[in-house]
PDB file of C-alpha atoms in Angstrom:
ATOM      1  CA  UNK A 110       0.000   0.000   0.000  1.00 43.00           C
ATOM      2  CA  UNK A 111       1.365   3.387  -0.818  1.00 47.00           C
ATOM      3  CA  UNK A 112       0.805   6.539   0.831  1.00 49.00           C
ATOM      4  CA  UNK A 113      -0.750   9.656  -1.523  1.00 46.00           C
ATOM      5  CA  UNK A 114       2.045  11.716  -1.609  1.00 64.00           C
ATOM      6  CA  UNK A 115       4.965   9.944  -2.967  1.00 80.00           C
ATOM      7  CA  UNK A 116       7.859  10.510  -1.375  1.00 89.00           C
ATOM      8  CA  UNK A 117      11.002   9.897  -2.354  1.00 93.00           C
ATOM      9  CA  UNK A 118      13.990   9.634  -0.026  1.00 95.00           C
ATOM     10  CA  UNK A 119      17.986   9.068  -0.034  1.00 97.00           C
ATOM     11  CA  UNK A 120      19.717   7.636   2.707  1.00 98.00           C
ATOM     12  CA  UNK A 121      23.160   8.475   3.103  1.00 98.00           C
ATOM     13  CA  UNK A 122      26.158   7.759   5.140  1.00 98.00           C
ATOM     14  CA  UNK A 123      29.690   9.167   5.850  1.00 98.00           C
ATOM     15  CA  UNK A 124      33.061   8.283   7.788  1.00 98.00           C
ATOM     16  CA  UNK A 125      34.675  12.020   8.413  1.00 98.00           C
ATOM     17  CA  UNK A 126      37.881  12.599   8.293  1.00 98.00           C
ATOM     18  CA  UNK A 127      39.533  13.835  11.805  1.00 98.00           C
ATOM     19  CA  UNK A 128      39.035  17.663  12.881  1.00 98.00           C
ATOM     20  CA  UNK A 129      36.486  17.642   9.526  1.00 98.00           C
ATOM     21  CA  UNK A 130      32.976  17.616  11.396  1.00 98.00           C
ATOM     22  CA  UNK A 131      32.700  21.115  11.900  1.00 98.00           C
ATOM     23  CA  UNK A 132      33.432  21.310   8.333  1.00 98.00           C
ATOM     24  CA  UNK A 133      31.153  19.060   7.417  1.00 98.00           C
ATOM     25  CA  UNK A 134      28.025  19.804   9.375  1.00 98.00           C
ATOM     26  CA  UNK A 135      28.420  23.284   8.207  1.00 98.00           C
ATOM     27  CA  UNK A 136      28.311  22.741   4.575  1.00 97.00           C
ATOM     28  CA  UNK A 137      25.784  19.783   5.159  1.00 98.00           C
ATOM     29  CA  UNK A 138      23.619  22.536   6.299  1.00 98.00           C
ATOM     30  CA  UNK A 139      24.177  25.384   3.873  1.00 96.00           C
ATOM     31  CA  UNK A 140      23.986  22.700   1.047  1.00 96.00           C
ATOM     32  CA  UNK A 141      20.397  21.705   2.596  1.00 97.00           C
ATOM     33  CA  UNK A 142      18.851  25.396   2.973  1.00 97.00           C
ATOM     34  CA  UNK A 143      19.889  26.222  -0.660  1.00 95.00           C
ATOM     35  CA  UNK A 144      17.835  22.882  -2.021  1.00 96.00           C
ATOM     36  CA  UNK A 145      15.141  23.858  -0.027  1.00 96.00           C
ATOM     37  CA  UNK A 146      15.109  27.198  -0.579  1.00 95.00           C
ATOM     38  CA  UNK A 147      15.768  26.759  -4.616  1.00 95.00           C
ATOM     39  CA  UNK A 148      14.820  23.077  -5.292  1.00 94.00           C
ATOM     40  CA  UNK A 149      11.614  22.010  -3.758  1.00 92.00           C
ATOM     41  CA  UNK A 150      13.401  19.449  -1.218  1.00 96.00           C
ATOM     42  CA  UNK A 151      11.287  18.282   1.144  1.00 95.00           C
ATOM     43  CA  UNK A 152      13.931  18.595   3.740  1.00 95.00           C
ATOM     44  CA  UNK A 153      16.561  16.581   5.280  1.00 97.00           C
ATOM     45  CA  UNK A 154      18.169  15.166   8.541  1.00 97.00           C
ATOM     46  CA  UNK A 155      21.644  14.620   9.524  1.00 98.00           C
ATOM     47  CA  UNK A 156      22.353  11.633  12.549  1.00 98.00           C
ATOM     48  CA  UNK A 157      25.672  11.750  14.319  1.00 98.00           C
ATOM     49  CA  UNK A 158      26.258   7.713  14.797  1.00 98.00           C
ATOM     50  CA  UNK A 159      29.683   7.627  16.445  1.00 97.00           C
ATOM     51  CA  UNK A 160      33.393   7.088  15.740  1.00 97.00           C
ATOM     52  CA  UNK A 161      32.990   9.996  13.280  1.00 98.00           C
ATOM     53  CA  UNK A 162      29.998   8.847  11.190  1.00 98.00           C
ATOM     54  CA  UNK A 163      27.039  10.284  10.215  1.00 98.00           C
ATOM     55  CA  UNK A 164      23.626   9.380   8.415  1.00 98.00           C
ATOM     56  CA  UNK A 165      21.553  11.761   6.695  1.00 98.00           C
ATOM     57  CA  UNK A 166      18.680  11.326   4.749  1.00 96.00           C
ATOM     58  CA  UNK A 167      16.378  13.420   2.158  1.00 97.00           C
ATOM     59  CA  UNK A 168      13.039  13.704   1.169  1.00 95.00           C
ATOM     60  CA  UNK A 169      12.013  14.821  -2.399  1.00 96.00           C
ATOM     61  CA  UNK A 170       9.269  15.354  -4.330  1.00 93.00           C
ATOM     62  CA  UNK A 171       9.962  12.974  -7.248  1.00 92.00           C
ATOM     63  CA  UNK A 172      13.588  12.205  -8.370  1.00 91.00           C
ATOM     64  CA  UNK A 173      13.598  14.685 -11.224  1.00 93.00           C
ATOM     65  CA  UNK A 174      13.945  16.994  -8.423  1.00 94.00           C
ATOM     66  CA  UNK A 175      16.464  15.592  -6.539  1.00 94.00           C
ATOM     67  CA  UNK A 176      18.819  15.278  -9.988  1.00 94.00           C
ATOM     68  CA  UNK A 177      17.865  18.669 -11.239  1.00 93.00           C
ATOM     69  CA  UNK A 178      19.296  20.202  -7.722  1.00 93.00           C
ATOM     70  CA  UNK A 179      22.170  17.810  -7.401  1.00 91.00           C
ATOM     71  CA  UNK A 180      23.591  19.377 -11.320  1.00 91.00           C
ATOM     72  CA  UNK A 181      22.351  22.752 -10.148  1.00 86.00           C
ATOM     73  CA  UNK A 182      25.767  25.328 -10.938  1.00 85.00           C
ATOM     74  CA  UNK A 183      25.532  27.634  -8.137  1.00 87.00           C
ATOM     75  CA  UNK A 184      28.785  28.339  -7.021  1.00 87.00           C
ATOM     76  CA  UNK A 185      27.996  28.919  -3.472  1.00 81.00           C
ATOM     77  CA  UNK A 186      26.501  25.613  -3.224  1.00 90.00           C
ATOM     78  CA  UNK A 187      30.534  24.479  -5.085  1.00 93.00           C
ATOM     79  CA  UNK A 188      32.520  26.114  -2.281  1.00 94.00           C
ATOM     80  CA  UNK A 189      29.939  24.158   0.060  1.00 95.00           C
ATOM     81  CA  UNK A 190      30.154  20.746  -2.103  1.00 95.00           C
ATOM     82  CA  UNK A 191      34.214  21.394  -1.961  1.00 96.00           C
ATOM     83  CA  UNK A 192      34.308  21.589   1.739  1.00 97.00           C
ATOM     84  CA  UNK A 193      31.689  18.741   2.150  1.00 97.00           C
ATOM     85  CA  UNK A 194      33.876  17.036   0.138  1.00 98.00           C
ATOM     86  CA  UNK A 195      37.132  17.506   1.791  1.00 98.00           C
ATOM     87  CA  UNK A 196      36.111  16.540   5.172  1.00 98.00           C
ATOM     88  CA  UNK A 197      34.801  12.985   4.133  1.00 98.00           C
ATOM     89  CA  UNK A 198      36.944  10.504   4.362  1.00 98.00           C
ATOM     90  CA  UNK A 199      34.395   7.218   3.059  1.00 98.00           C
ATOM     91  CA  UNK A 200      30.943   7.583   1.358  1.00 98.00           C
ATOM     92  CA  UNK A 201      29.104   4.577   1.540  1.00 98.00           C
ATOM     93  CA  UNK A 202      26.627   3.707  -1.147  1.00 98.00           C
ATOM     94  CA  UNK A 203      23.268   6.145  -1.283  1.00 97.00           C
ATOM     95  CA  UNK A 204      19.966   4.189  -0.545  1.00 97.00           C
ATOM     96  CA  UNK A 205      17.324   5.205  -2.423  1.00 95.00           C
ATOM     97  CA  UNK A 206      13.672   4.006  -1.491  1.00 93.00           C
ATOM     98  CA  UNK A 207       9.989   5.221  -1.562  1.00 89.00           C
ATOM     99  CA  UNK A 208       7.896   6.515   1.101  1.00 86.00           C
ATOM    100  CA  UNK A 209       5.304   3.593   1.943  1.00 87.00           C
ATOM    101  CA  UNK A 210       4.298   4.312   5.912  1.00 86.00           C
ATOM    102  CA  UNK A 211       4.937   8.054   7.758  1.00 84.00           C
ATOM    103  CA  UNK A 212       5.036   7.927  11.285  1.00 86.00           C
ATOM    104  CA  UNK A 213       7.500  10.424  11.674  1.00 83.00           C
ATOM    105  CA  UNK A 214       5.523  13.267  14.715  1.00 82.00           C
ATOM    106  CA  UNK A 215       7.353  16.684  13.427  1.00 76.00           C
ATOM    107  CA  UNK A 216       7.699  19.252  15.948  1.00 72.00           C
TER     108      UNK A 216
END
């Protein structure tokens, strides 16, 4: 059974390099408010899991979305994607699902 609103989301997850989360975070965060603020992204959420790995994951619209901000040339967002970039040590592959059940109480 799907829900009425598809949603689509991407799961992701990152090993950080040393000294880097600051980094990180920060341009985690600019890179989200620009997609939102530009893209129609549904919004995001960033997990600290320990030994300097985090999970985020994103909601979007439809994927057209998601791949129209991803190849977006702002170069704000490149300084960001540059910094994001620098601090990571590992990316681990991207999970990519649909929204089937929302539980999820936002505040």
């Amino acid at each position: 059974m799907k829900i009425s609103n598809q949603i689509y989301t991407y799961i992701y997850r990152w090993k950080i390099k040393n000294g880097k989360s600051d980094d990180f975070i920060n341009s985690w965060n600019n890179i989200t408010d620009y997609y939102l603020e530009h893209h129609n992204s549904l919004g995001s959420r960033l997990h600290y899991i320990g030994q300097n790995e985090y999970i985020a994951y994103a909601n979007w619209p439809n994927k057209e979305a998601r791949n129209i901000a991803f190849n977006s040339n702002n170069d704000k967002i490149k300084i960001d994607e540059k910094m994001m970039k620098d601090a990571i040590l590992k990316s681990y592959d991207i999970i990519q699902s649909s929204l089937i059940s929302d539980k999820l109480r936002v505040n």
